[in-house]
mmCIF file of C-alpha atoms and ligand atoms in Angstrom:
data_model
loop_
_atom_site.group_PDB
_atom_site.id
_atom_site.type_symbol
_atom_site.label_atom_id
_atom_site.label_comp_id
_atom_site.label_asym_id
_atom_site.label_seq_id
_atom_site.Cartn_x
_atom_site.Cartn_y
_atom_site.Cartn_z
ATOM 1 C CA UNK A 138 224.586 18.067 78.130
ATOM 2 C CA UNK A 139 222.802 14.908 76.352
ATOM 3 C CA UNK A 140 219.199 14.883 76.060
ATOM 4 C CA UNK A 141 217.537 11.322 75.985
ATOM 5 C CA UNK A 142 220.075 8.679 78.237
ATOM 6 C CA UNK A 143 220.270 5.730 75.386
ATOM 7 C CA UNK A 144 220.448 3.322 78.211
ATOM 8 C CA UNK A 145 221.965 -0.272 76.728
ATOM 9 C CA UNK A 146 223.116 -1.744 79.661
ATOM 10 C CA UNK A 147 220.339 -4.299 79.768
ATOM 11 C CA UNK A 148 216.674 -5.467 78.950
ATOM 12 C CA UNK A 149 216.422 -4.693 82.634
ATOM 13 C CA UNK A 150 216.251 -0.978 82.338
ATOM 14 C CA UNK A 151 212.911 -1.042 80.550
ATOM 15 C CA UNK A 152 210.186 0.859 81.844
ATOM 16 C CA UNK A 153 206.787 -0.572 81.832
ATOM 17 C CA UNK A 154 204.428 0.377 79.663
ATOM 18 C CA UNK A 155 200.826 2.323 79.375
ATOM 19 C CA UNK A 156 199.240 -0.546 79.269
ATOM 20 C CA UNK A 157 200.857 -2.049 82.148
ATOM 21 C CA UNK A 158 200.408 0.743 84.290
ATOM 22 C CA UNK A 159 196.929 0.726 83.139
ATOM 23 C CA UNK A 160 196.845 -2.592 84.195
ATOM 24 C CA UNK A 161 198.278 -2.851 87.577
ATOM 25 C CA UNK A 162 195.385 0.468 88.507
ATOM 26 C CA UNK A 163 192.531 -2.068 87.442
ATOM 27 C CA UNK A 164 194.100 -6.017 88.349
ATOM 28 C CA UNK A 165 192.119 -8.101 90.625
ATOM 29 C CA UNK A 166 194.240 -8.643 93.428
ATOM 30 C CA UNK A 167 193.495 -11.626 95.915
ATOM 31 C CA UNK A 168 196.026 -13.590 98.029
ATOM 32 C CA UNK A 169 198.381 -15.465 95.843
ATOM 33 C CA UNK A 170 200.367 -16.706 99.610
ATOM 34 C CA UNK A 171 197.291 -18.582 98.916
ATOM 35 C CA UNK A 172 196.973 -19.181 95.397
ATOM 36 C CA UNK A 173 193.689 -16.711 96.122
ATOM 37 C CA UNK A 174 195.171 -14.038 93.480
ATOM 38 C CA UNK A 175 193.418 -14.258 90.408
ATOM 39 C CA UNK A 176 195.762 -11.735 87.961
ATOM 40 C CA UNK A 177 198.717 -14.323 89.212
ATOM 41 C CA UNK A 178 196.360 -17.288 88.333
ATOM 42 C CA UNK A 179 196.029 -16.240 84.959
ATOM 43 C CA UNK A 180 199.439 -15.400 84.056
ATOM 44 C CA UNK A 181 200.290 -18.844 84.919
ATOM 45 C CA UNK A 182 198.163 -20.756 83.196
ATOM 46 C CA UNK A 183 198.940 -17.789 79.987
ATOM 47 C CA UNK A 184 202.862 -19.229 80.787
ATOM 48 C CA UNK A 185 202.540 -22.602 81.526
ATOM 49 C CA UNK A 186 200.320 -23.080 78.453
ATOM 50 C CA UNK A 187 203.041 -20.404 76.308
ATOM 51 C CA UNK A 188 205.842 -22.800 77.914
ATOM 52 C CA UNK A 189 203.752 -26.286 76.751
ATOM 53 C CA UNK A 190 203.444 -27.614 80.597
ATOM 54 C CA UNK A 191 201.485 -27.820 83.383
ATOM 55 C CA UNK A 192 201.236 -25.510 85.398
ATOM 56 C CA UNK A 193 203.889 -22.357 86.209
ATOM 57 C CA UNK A 194 204.570 -20.061 89.311
ATOM 58 C CA UNK A 195 204.954 -16.525 89.557
ATOM 59 C CA UNK A 196 208.430 -15.876 91.527
ATOM 60 C CA UNK A 197 210.493 -12.513 92.674
ATOM 61 C CA UNK A 198 213.419 -12.598 89.479
ATOM 62 C CA UNK A 199 214.552 -14.891 87.702
ATOM 63 C CA UNK A 200 217.273 -15.675 89.783
ATOM 64 C CA UNK A 201 214.594 -17.037 92.290
ATOM 65 C CA UNK A 202 213.036 -18.944 89.468
ATOM 66 C CA UNK A 203 216.299 -20.889 88.542
ATOM 67 C CA UNK A 204 217.347 -21.854 92.153
ATOM 68 C CA UNK A 205 213.735 -22.337 93.195
ATOM 69 C CA UNK A 206 213.843 -25.048 90.263
ATOM 70 C CA UNK A 207 217.635 -26.337 90.879
ATOM 71 C CA UNK A 208 216.168 -26.848 94.573
ATOM 72 C CA UNK A 209 212.768 -28.450 93.086
ATOM 73 C CA UNK A 210 214.655 -30.775 91.365
ATOM 74 C CA UNK A 211 217.987 -31.978 93.703
ATOM 75 C CA UNK A 212 218.150 -33.568 96.712
ATOM 76 C CA UNK A 213 221.133 -32.086 99.385
ATOM 77 C CA UNK A 214 224.628 -32.637 98.103
ATOM 78 C CA UNK A 215 223.887 -33.593 94.602
ATOM 79 C CA UNK A 216 226.053 -32.695 91.725
ATOM 80 C CA UNK A 217 224.152 -30.343 88.764
ATOM 81 C CA UNK A 218 226.019 -29.556 85.535
ATOM 82 C CA UNK A 219 226.678 -26.389 83.784
ATOM 83 C CA UNK A 220 227.754 -24.048 80.959
ATOM 84 C CA UNK A 221 231.256 -22.983 82.444
ATOM 85 C CA UNK A 222 229.692 -19.456 81.649
ATOM 86 C CA UNK A 223 226.344 -19.995 82.232
ATOM 87 C CA UNK A 224 223.779 -17.357 84.328
ATOM 88 C CA UNK A 225 223.083 -19.815 87.369
ATOM 89 C CA UNK A 226 227.246 -20.554 88.695
ATOM 90 C CA UNK A 227 228.563 -16.790 87.100
ATOM 91 C CA UNK A 228 225.681 -14.486 89.091
ATOM 92 C CA UNK A 229 223.087 -16.176 91.093
ATOM 93 C CA UNK A 230 226.226 -15.447 94.178
ATOM 94 C CA UNK A 231 226.076 -19.923 94.351
ATOM 95 C CA UNK A 232 222.794 -20.195 95.303
ATOM 96 C CA UNK A 233 222.796 -23.771 94.222
ATOM 97 C CA UNK A 234 225.528 -24.294 96.468
ATOM 98 C CA UNK A 235 224.918 -22.199 99.099
ATOM 99 C CA UNK A 236 221.478 -23.194 100.106
ATOM 100 C CA UNK A 237 221.067 -26.292 98.193
ATOM 101 C CA UNK A 238 224.486 -27.966 98.843
ATOM 102 C CA UNK A 239 225.480 -28.324 95.349
ATOM 103 C CA UNK A 240 227.816 -28.853 93.777
ATOM 104 C CA UNK A 241 228.649 -27.317 90.058
ATOM 105 C CA UNK A 242 230.188 -29.670 87.513
ATOM 106 C CA UNK A 243 230.988 -26.369 84.843
ATOM 107 C CA UNK A 244 231.344 -27.998 81.064
ATOM 108 C CA UNK A 245 232.890 -26.497 78.449
ATOM 109 C CA UNK A 246 230.272 -23.506 77.137
ATOM 110 C CA UNK A 247 230.770 -22.885 73.689
ATOM 111 C CA UNK A 248 228.842 -19.359 73.963
ATOM 112 C CA UNK A 249 225.900 -22.240 76.374
ATOM 113 C CA UNK A 250 225.821 -24.535 73.173
ATOM 114 C CA UNK A 251 227.518 -27.402 75.411
ATOM 115 C CA UNK A 252 228.142 -30.449 73.364
ATOM 116 C CA UNK A 253 226.166 -33.463 73.946
ATOM 117 C CA UNK A 254 229.217 -35.992 74.579
ATOM 118 C CA UNK A 255 230.889 -32.646 76.657
ATOM 119 C CA UNK A 256 227.747 -33.633 79.068
ATOM 120 C CA UNK A 257 227.503 -37.670 79.485
ATOM 121 C CA UNK A 258 231.535 -37.582 80.532
ATOM 122 C CA UNK A 259 230.436 -35.516 83.199
ATOM 123 C CA UNK A 260 227.850 -37.239 84.535
ATOM 124 C CA UNK A 261 229.113 -39.646 87.161
ATOM 125 C CA UNK A 262 229.014 -43.160 87.161
ATOM 126 C CA UNK A 263 227.329 -45.260 90.467
ATOM 127 C CA UNK A 264 230.718 -44.743 92.297
ATOM 128 C CA UNK A 265 231.200 -44.793 96.763
ATOM 129 C CA UNK A 266 233.399 -41.595 95.685
ATOM 130 C CA UNK A 267 230.862 -39.753 94.260
ATOM 131 C CA UNK A 268 227.226 -37.222 94.435
ATOM 132 C CA UNK A 269 224.706 -38.233 92.184
ATOM 133 C CA UNK A 270 224.701 -36.085 88.917
ATOM 134 C CA UNK A 271 221.154 -35.184 89.361
ATOM 135 C CA UNK A 272 220.554 -32.235 87.151
ATOM 136 C CA UNK A 273 222.339 -31.143 84.010
ATOM 137 C CA UNK A 274 221.561 -26.830 83.292
ATOM 138 C CA UNK A 275 221.251 -24.878 80.433
ATOM 139 C CA UNK A 276 220.275 -21.072 78.788
ATOM 140 C CA UNK A 277 218.764 -20.183 76.170
ATOM 141 C CA UNK A 278 219.297 -17.477 74.591
ATOM 142 C CA UNK A 279 222.323 -17.203 76.509
ATOM 143 C CA UNK A 280 223.560 -14.129 78.161
ATOM 144 C CA UNK A 281 227.246 -14.164 78.114
ATOM 145 C CA UNK A 282 227.219 -16.050 74.659
ATOM 146 C CA UNK A 283 225.853 -12.053 72.807
ATOM 147 C CA UNK A 284 222.357 -14.096 72.985
ATOM 148 C CA UNK A 285 223.220 -17.046 71.574
ATOM 149 C CA UNK A 286 220.412 -19.571 70.415
ATOM 150 C CA UNK A 287 219.890 -23.110 71.218
ATOM 151 C CA UNK A 288 217.680 -24.705 68.208
ATOM 152 C CA UNK A 289 214.886 -27.282 69.522
ATOM 153 C CA UNK A 290 217.282 -30.061 68.315
ATOM 154 C CA UNK A 291 220.406 -29.537 70.305
ATOM 155 C CA UNK A 292 217.755 -29.232 73.210
ATOM 156 C CA UNK A 293 216.685 -32.453 72.566
ATOM 157 C CA UNK A 294 219.971 -33.768 72.063
ATOM 158 C CA UNK A 295 221.020 -32.396 75.343
ATOM 159 C CA UNK A 296 217.900 -33.430 77.068
ATOM 160 C CA UNK A 297 218.422 -37.394 75.647
ATOM 161 C CA UNK A 298 221.741 -37.538 77.217
ATOM 162 C CA UNK A 299 220.721 -36.384 80.518
ATOM 163 C CA UNK A 300 217.003 -38.179 80.818
ATOM 164 C CA UNK A 301 218.898 -41.525 79.236
ATOM 165 C CA UNK A 302 221.202 -41.337 82.927
ATOM 166 C CA UNK A 303 218.703 -40.357 85.029
ATOM 167 C CA UNK A 304 219.095 -36.119 85.019
ATOM 168 C CA UNK A 305 216.695 -33.622 84.870
ATOM 169 C CA UNK A 306 216.863 -30.789 82.982
ATOM 170 C CA UNK A 307 215.992 -26.871 84.203
ATOM 171 C CA UNK A 308 216.170 -24.312 81.540
ATOM 172 C CA UNK A 309 217.535 -20.927 82.173
ATOM 173 C CA UNK A 310 214.662 -19.075 79.292
ATOM 174 C CA UNK A 311 214.989 -15.535 80.951
ATOM 175 C CA UNK A 312 215.075 -14.384 76.673
ATOM 176 C CA UNK A 313 213.172 -17.437 75.782
ATOM 177 C CA UNK A 314 210.814 -15.678 73.514
ATOM 178 C CA UNK A 315 213.985 -14.226 72.038
ATOM 179 C CA UNK A 316 215.379 -17.224 71.016
ATOM 180 C CA UNK A 317 212.230 -18.110 69.759
ATOM 181 C CA UNK A 318 211.070 -14.554 67.481
ATOM 182 C CA UNK A 319 214.886 -15.378 66.110
ATOM 183 C CA UNK A 320 213.368 -19.263 65.062
ATOM 184 C CA UNK A 321 210.718 -18.258 64.171
ATOM 185 C CA UNK A 322 209.168 -20.983 66.182
ATOM 186 C CA UNK A 323 206.762 -20.219 68.728
ATOM 187 C CA UNK A 324 208.753 -20.670 72.333
ATOM 188 C CA UNK A 325 207.051 -24.379 73.727
ATOM 189 C CA UNK A 326 209.530 -25.538 70.286
ATOM 190 C CA UNK A 327 212.074 -24.746 72.826
ATOM 191 C CA UNK A 328 211.021 -26.331 75.832
ATOM 192 C CA UNK A 329 209.629 -29.413 74.700
ATOM 193 C CA UNK A 330 212.217 -31.830 76.156
ATOM 194 C CA UNK A 331 213.228 -30.052 79.125
ATOM 195 C CA UNK A 332 212.030 -30.773 82.783
ATOM 196 C CA UNK A 333 211.839 -27.202 84.157
ATOM 197 C CA UNK A 334 212.039 -23.699 82.556
ATOM 198 C CA UNK A 335 211.916 -19.781 84.070
ATOM 199 C CA UNK A 336 211.626 -17.255 81.940
ATOM 200 C CA UNK A 337 211.853 -13.642 83.092
ATOM 201 C CA UNK A 338 209.229 -10.580 82.417
ATOM 202 C CA UNK A 339 211.031 -8.285 83.700
ATOM 203 C CA UNK A 340 213.776 -8.412 80.201
ATOM 204 C CA UNK A 341 212.884 -7.295 76.925
ATOM 205 C CA UNK A 342 209.363 -7.825 77.566
ATOM 206 C CA UNK A 343 209.736 -4.520 79.707
ATOM 207 C CA UNK A 344 207.163 -5.871 82.943
ATOM 208 C CA UNK A 345 208.925 -4.078 86.295
ATOM 209 C CA UNK A 346 209.678 -7.198 87.911
ATOM 210 C CA UNK A 347 208.515 -10.948 88.440
ATOM 211 C CA UNK A 348 209.994 -14.170 86.746
ATOM 212 C CA UNK A 349 207.912 -17.383 86.193
ATOM 213 C CA UNK A 350 208.545 -21.202 86.295
ATOM 214 C CA UNK A 351 207.094 -23.535 84.710
ATOM 215 C CA UNK A 352 206.941 -27.437 84.705
ATOM 216 C CA UNK A 353 205.070 -30.204 85.749
ATOM 217 C CA UNK A 354 201.775 -29.758 88.221
ATOM 218 C CA UNK A 355 203.873 -32.256 90.500
ATOM 219 C CA UNK A 356 206.963 -30.027 90.112
ATOM 220 C CA UNK A 357 205.652 -26.728 91.316
ATOM 221 C CA UNK A 358 203.110 -27.911 94.109
ATOM 222 C CA UNK A 359 206.874 -29.008 95.361
ATOM 223 C CA UNK A 360 208.485 -25.095 93.800
ATOM 224 C CA UNK A 361 206.045 -23.722 95.366
ATOM 225 C CA UNK A 362 207.373 -24.927 98.824
ATOM 226 C CA UNK A 363 210.541 -24.122 97.733
ATOM 227 C CA UNK A 364 210.023 -20.571 96.905
ATOM 228 C CA UNK A 365 207.808 -20.401 100.418
ATOM 229 C CA UNK A 366 210.772 -21.232 102.021
ATOM 230 C CA UNK A 367 213.303 -18.570 99.553
ATOM 231 C CA UNK A 368 210.848 -15.611 101.037
ATOM 232 C CA UNK A 369 209.354 -15.487 97.971
ATOM 233 C CA UNK A 370 205.621 -16.408 98.611
ATOM 234 C CA UNK A 371 203.879 -13.252 97.354
ATOM 235 C CA UNK A 372 200.467 -11.579 98.929
ATOM 236 C CA UNK A 373 198.435 -9.665 96.272
ATOM 237 C CA UNK A 374 200.792 -10.297 93.327
ATOM 238 C CA UNK A 375 198.510 -9.695 90.731
ATOM 239 C CA UNK A 376 199.824 -5.955 90.367
ATOM 240 C CA UNK A 377 202.898 -8.172 89.066
ATOM 241 C CA UNK A 378 200.626 -10.531 87.273
ATOM 242 C CA UNK A 379 198.719 -8.317 85.852
ATOM 243 C CA UNK A 380 201.602 -7.080 83.814
ATOM 244 C CA UNK A 381 202.826 -10.576 83.282
ATOM 245 C CA UNK A 382 199.870 -10.761 80.817
ATOM 246 C CA UNK A 383 200.256 -7.473 79.383
ATOM 247 C CA UNK A 384 203.566 -8.253 78.285
ATOM 248 C CA UNK A 385 202.823 -11.748 76.755
ATOM 249 C CA UNK A 386 200.469 -10.319 75.111
ATOM 250 C CA UNK A 387 201.907 -7.322 73.559
ATOM 251 C CA UNK A 388 205.590 -7.426 74.243
ATOM 252 C CA UNK A 389 206.682 -10.651 72.461
ATOM 253 C CA UNK A 390 205.808 -9.666 68.874
ATOM 254 C CA UNK A 391 207.816 -6.154 69.164
ATOM 255 C CA UNK A 392 211.123 -7.937 70.393
ATOM 256 C CA UNK A 393 212.058 -8.752 66.461
ATOM 257 C CA UNK A 394 212.764 -4.869 66.623
ATOM 258 C CA UNK A 395 215.323 -5.356 69.078
ATOM 259 C CA UNK A 396 216.908 -8.176 67.458
ATOM 260 C CA UNK A 397 216.962 -5.581 64.043
ATOM 261 C CA UNK A 398 218.377 -2.584 65.997
ATOM 262 C CA UNK A 399 221.433 -5.175 67.353
ATOM 263 C CA UNK A 400 222.136 -6.149 64.164
ATOM 264 C CA UNK A 401 222.599 -3.026 63.282
ATOM 265 C CA UNK A 402 225.125 -2.031 66.152
ATOM 266 C CA UNK A 403 226.755 -4.941 66.045
ATOM 267 C CA UNK A 404 227.469 -3.837 62.313
ATOM 268 C CA UNK A 405 227.825 -0.654 63.104
ATOM 269 C CA UNK A 406 230.081 -1.137 65.614
ATOM 270 C CA UNK A 407 232.724 -3.377 63.620
ATOM 271 C CA UNK A 408 233.476 -0.282 60.833
ATOM 272 C CA UNK A 409 234.818 1.502 64.238
ATOM 273 C CA UNK A 410 238.521 1.122 63.750
ATOM 274 C CA UNK A 411 239.927 0.125 67.113
ATOM 275 C CA UNK A 412 236.611 -1.683 68.214
ATOM 276 C CA UNK A 413 236.675 -5.333 67.518
ATOM 277 C CA UNK A 414 233.251 -7.602 66.989
ATOM 278 C CA UNK A 415 232.094 -10.677 65.171
ATOM 279 C CA UNK A 416 229.040 -9.211 64.179
ATOM 280 C CA UNK A 417 227.786 -12.410 63.001
ATOM 281 C CA UNK A 418 227.067 -13.402 66.855
ATOM 282 C CA UNK A 419 224.153 -10.784 67.835
ATOM 283 C CA UNK A 420 221.484 -13.146 66.686
ATOM 284 C CA UNK A 421 219.284 -11.800 69.211
ATOM 285 C CA UNK A 422 220.065 -8.733 71.819
ATOM 286 C CA UNK A 423 222.687 -8.540 73.482
ATOM 287 C CA UNK A 424 226.306 -7.052 71.690
ATOM 288 C CA UNK A 425 229.356 -7.542 72.823
ATOM 289 C CA UNK A 426 233.115 -5.677 71.124
ATOM 290 C CA UNK A 427 236.027 -5.407 73.088
ATOM 291 C CA UNK A 428 238.451 -2.118 72.280
ATOM 292 C CA UNK A 429 241.581 -3.722 73.502
ATOM 293 C CA UNK A 430 243.581 -0.176 73.240
ATOM 294 C CA UNK A 431 241.415 2.148 75.752
ATOM 295 C CA UNK A 432 241.510 1.863 79.615
ATOM 296 C CA UNK A 433 237.299 0.508 80.583
ATOM 297 C CA UNK A 434 236.761 3.203 82.962
ATOM 298 C CA UNK A 435 237.845 6.294 80.113
ATOM 299 C CA UNK A 436 235.505 4.747 77.494
ATOM 300 C CA UNK A 437 232.185 3.949 79.651
ATOM 301 C CA UNK A 438 233.422 8.199 81.105
ATOM 302 C CA UNK A 439 233.659 9.049 77.778
ATOM 303 C CA UNK A 440 230.493 7.066 76.493
ATOM 304 C CA UNK A 441 228.068 8.231 79.614
ATOM 305 C CA UNK A 442 229.309 12.198 79.589
ATOM 306 C CA UNK A 443 228.057 11.693 75.902
ATOM 307 C CA UNK A 444 224.830 10.505 76.896
ATOM 308 C CA UNK A 445 225.130 6.320 76.069
ATOM 309 C CA UNK A 446 225.267 4.103 78.652
ATOM 310 C CA UNK A 447 226.518 0.226 78.740
ATOM 311 C CA UNK A 448 228.793 -2.971 81.010
ATOM 312 C CA UNK A 449 231.994 -2.919 80.575
ATOM 313 C CA UNK A 450 231.917 -7.113 81.495
ATOM 314 C CA UNK A 451 235.397 -7.688 82.009
ATOM 315 C CA UNK A 452 238.965 -6.414 80.851
ATOM 316 C CA UNK A 453 238.108 -4.477 78.088
ATOM 317 C CA UNK A 454 234.815 -6.041 77.240
ATOM 318 C CA UNK A 455 231.483 -4.292 76.726
ATOM 319 C CA UNK A 456 227.991 -5.034 76.769
ATOM 320 C CA UNK A 457 224.748 -3.526 75.047
ATOM 321 C CA UNK A 458 221.536 -4.050 75.041
ATOM 322 C CA UNK A 459 218.816 -3.776 72.878
ATOM 323 C CA UNK A 460 215.884 -3.501 74.027
ATOM 324 C CA UNK A 461 211.862 -1.563 74.068
ATOM 325 C CA UNK A 462 212.551 2.016 74.601
ATOM 326 C CA UNK A 463 215.335 1.788 72.354
ATOM 327 C CA UNK A 464 215.007 3.490 68.790
ATOM 328 C CA UNK A 465 216.699 2.820 65.410
ATOM 329 C CA UNK A 466 217.393 6.933 65.320
ATOM 330 C CA UNK A 467 218.941 6.130 69.485
ATOM 331 C CA UNK A 468 221.339 3.343 67.672
ATOM 332 C CA UNK A 469 223.234 5.285 64.794
ATOM 333 C CA UNK A 470 223.169 7.988 68.349
ATOM 334 C CA UNK A 471 225.499 5.128 70.303
ATOM 335 C CA UNK A 472 227.502 4.185 67.175
ATOM 336 C CA UNK A 473 228.144 7.935 66.994
ATOM 337 C CA UNK A 474 229.012 8.254 70.854
ATOM 338 C CA UNK A 475 231.425 4.994 70.490
ATOM 339 C CA UNK A 476 233.296 6.229 67.323
ATOM 340 C CA UNK A 477 234.107 10.218 68.757
ATOM 341 C CA UNK A 478 235.303 7.981 71.839
ATOM 342 C CA UNK A 479 237.466 5.234 70.498
ATOM 343 C CA UNK A 480 238.205 8.602 67.882
ATOM 344 C CA UNK A 481 241.742 9.188 69.645
ATOM 345 C CA UNK A 482 243.118 6.062 69.137
ATOM 346 C CA UNK A 483 242.721 6.309 65.310
ATOM 347 C CA UNK A 484 244.220 10.362 65.388
ATOM 348 C CA UNK A 485 247.286 9.956 63.126
ATOM 349 C CA UNK A 486 250.443 10.274 65.856
ATOM 350 C CA UNK A 487 252.496 12.792 65.584
HETATM 351 N N1 TLP B 222 220.510 -11.311 83.809
HETATM 352 C C1 TLP B 222 221.120 -9.979 84.237
HETATM 353 C C2 TLP B 222 221.894 -8.991 85.297
HETATM 354 O O1 TLP B 222 223.062 -10.360 85.336
HETATM 355 C C3 TLP B 222 222.801 -8.509 85.749
HETATM 356 C C4 TLP B 222 221.281 -8.676 82.645
HETATM 357 O O2 TLP B 222 221.775 -7.510 82.592
HETATM 358 O O3 TLP B 222 221.509 -9.566 81.674
HETATM 359 N N2 TLP B 222 219.382 -15.170 83.821
HETATM 360 C C5 TLP B 222 219.908 -14.687 82.727
HETATM 361 C C6 TLP B 222 220.281 -15.578 80.627
HETATM 362 C C7 TLP B 222 220.028 -13.348 83.110
HETATM 363 O O4 TLP B 222 220.979 -12.670 81.807
HETATM 364 C C8 TLP B 222 219.092 -12.637 83.882
HETATM 365 C C9 TLP B 222 219.998 -12.024 84.590
HETATM 366 C C10 TLP B 222 219.083 -13.979 84.937
HETATM 367 C C11 TLP B 222 219.030 -14.978 84.909
HETATM 368 C C12 TLP B 222 218.520 -12.911 86.682
HETATM 369 O O5 TLP B 222 217.847 -13.043 86.393
HETATM 370 P P1 TLP B 222 217.034 -11.559 87.851
HETATM 371 O O6 TLP B 222 218.418 -10.524 86.846
HETATM 372 O O7 TLP B 222 215.510 -11.330 87.787
HETATM 373 O O8 TLP B 222 217.933 -12.087 88.837
#
């Protein structure tokens, strides 16, 4: 039996650090539904400051943060522009359509690097037949784009197109600190032009639960009501916020380690015959690879049996995510396991 399970399925599998467990125990609490939880209030202020926005609102998850952001920026029946591989389009149960009565207008994703001219072409002109286009959603880093990073210049160009045409911009920044770390800049440079941004505490920052949405004071006041409608109004949520405070103080700077590990992983995978990956795409903590000649069920079962877990995203494509708790030695071990699992492919044929 393998010893340590090396779980590379997602950075959502991270467990709280000892400092977070202590902070939860000691957290000052109150009723956040009435805005009276001091720990939540502190986290919201810290987060808003990091994002360069006026205010923040703690939400239960990234999915809820995106939905709150979308609903607070639109009216029922309008249309929102998304990349055709955006998380909020593919993996959030179509909440914007189901709950917001919004139609999605997908544009080519380009690994998250949406093209301003393609966005501009998707904006509906004023016409009796059309819904009003009211929001552009961006994603940084981009999950399905192998953790691709949007630069401040790209973000600005996209925001300019949106704002010139009367659209708001919501940024799914679930992993915004990974993007900032990769570029070596403060996160607020990546959020400067957007109207709202969500980021997650429960991914690379290692918290057990929680995300946040930031924007103008007026937007957050509206978002608070939407959150309540979605059942996301919490009570002594300072238990959750306490971990977020530790995360912002202690867990952002270490993301560079995850990125370095992802690069080693991607390079190692590229050297395994039978595995297809482009190591240049490993910009942050997400690595995708393909093994066309083996069934996904077999590959996953073999690797899991040898103590290495990762996700089969679709077809013969797989995703590995590095995070807190995964050390350099685990990367070497994972590479050795994957290499053994695909080895029969490479055996000389009789
Ligand atoms: N991503 C998860 C899930 O897809 C399972 C993962 O493992 O990567 N935006 C982005 C870019 C995300 O990657 C995710 C979660 C979310 C939003 C939603 O966050 P949660 O899971 O907190 O609702």
